[in-house]
XYZ file of C-alpha atoms in Angstrom:
95
model
C -5.613 21.617 24.139
C -4.481 18.206 22.874
C -5.088 17.750 19.197
C -3.177 14.568 18.809
C -4.819 11.585 16.825
C -4.553 8.229 18.279
C -2.402 5.733 16.062
C -5.465 3.364 15.535
C -7.943 6.142 14.745
C -8.563 5.183 11.074
C -9.153 1.462 12.252
C -11.453 2.643 14.992
C -13.443 4.624 12.534
C -13.586 1.676 10.100
C -14.705 -0.603 12.971
C -17.615 1.704 13.930
C -18.770 1.733 10.275
C -18.471 -2.058 10.163
C -20.961 -4.863 11.085
C -18.799 -5.277 14.226
C -18.853 -9.219 13.426
C -15.491 -9.587 15.161
C -13.804 -7.874 18.154
C -11.965 -4.757 17.559
C -8.390 -6.201 18.209
C -8.954 -8.860 15.494
C -10.537 -6.182 13.219
C -7.675 -3.854 13.773
C -5.078 -6.430 12.803
C -7.069 -7.360 9.669
C -7.395 -3.599 8.885
C -3.857 -2.875 9.267
C -2.887 -5.991 7.192
C -5.299 -4.990 4.446
C -4.036 -1.245 4.386
C -0.402 -2.564 4.184
C -1.362 -4.815 1.337
C -2.960 -1.997 -0.541
C -0.032 0.263 -0.082
C 2.326 -2.434 -1.454
C 0.118 -3.057 -4.334
C 0.343 0.639 -5.424
C 4.269 0.701 -5.383
C 5.869 1.529 -8.680
C 6.801 -1.448 -10.635
C 10.258 -1.431 -12.581
C 9.401 -1.599 -16.307
C 12.835 -0.572 -17.456
C 14.417 -2.579 -20.216
C 18.147 -3.166 -20.155
C 20.014 -1.459 -23.054
C 21.237 -4.729 -24.527
C 17.974 -6.732 -24.175
C 17.600 -7.255 -27.891
C 21.182 -8.637 -28.160
C 20.581 -10.799 -25.208
C 17.309 -12.165 -26.459
C 18.915 -12.890 -29.777
C 21.824 -14.524 -27.994
C 19.696 -16.783 -26.078
C 18.012 -17.918 -29.153
C 21.284 -18.490 -30.966
C 23.524 -21.491 -31.024
C 25.833 -19.771 -28.609
C 28.839 -20.568 -30.867
C 30.503 -17.399 -29.470
C 30.826 -15.542 -26.307
C 27.960 -13.027 -25.484
C 30.379 -9.890 -25.653
C 31.531 -10.982 -29.276
C 28.008 -11.836 -30.370
C 26.609 -8.354 -28.930
C 29.176 -6.581 -31.047
C 28.307 -8.432 -34.195
C 24.590 -8.267 -33.469
C 24.943 -4.467 -33.002
C 26.999 -4.034 -36.236
C 24.511 -6.127 -38.128
C 21.657 -4.132 -36.775
C 23.151 -0.806 -37.776
C 23.943 -2.244 -41.198
C 20.369 -3.293 -41.730
C 19.049 0.093 -40.508
C 21.395 1.868 -42.990
C 20.278 -0.504 -45.783
C 16.870 0.590 -45.390
C 17.578 4.271 -45.655
C 16.246 5.808 -48.936
C 18.768 6.393 -51.661
C 19.653 9.980 -52.340
C 18.635 10.617 -55.830
C 19.284 14.412 -55.728
C 21.554 15.990 -58.521
C 24.461 17.864 -57.033
C 24.864 21.452 -58.412
């Protein structure tokens, strides 16, 4: 018993349910193109952000008076200092 399914079975089924306003070969070509477009539209999109994106953005907005590696080092040091400055002061009394 042959249980194989023809390659274009999905297109044939869709064609049978259509209004048959075009010949099957043209319908099949459009059906396959639409199917490929649908699959491509569902592919995952890379939304990752580079580790140094904030430094790169700040560098692009700067006067670029220094090379990016030096700018990045200073930017990160300044960012760490800013975060540290925002930490609450420890007012506990040591015993």
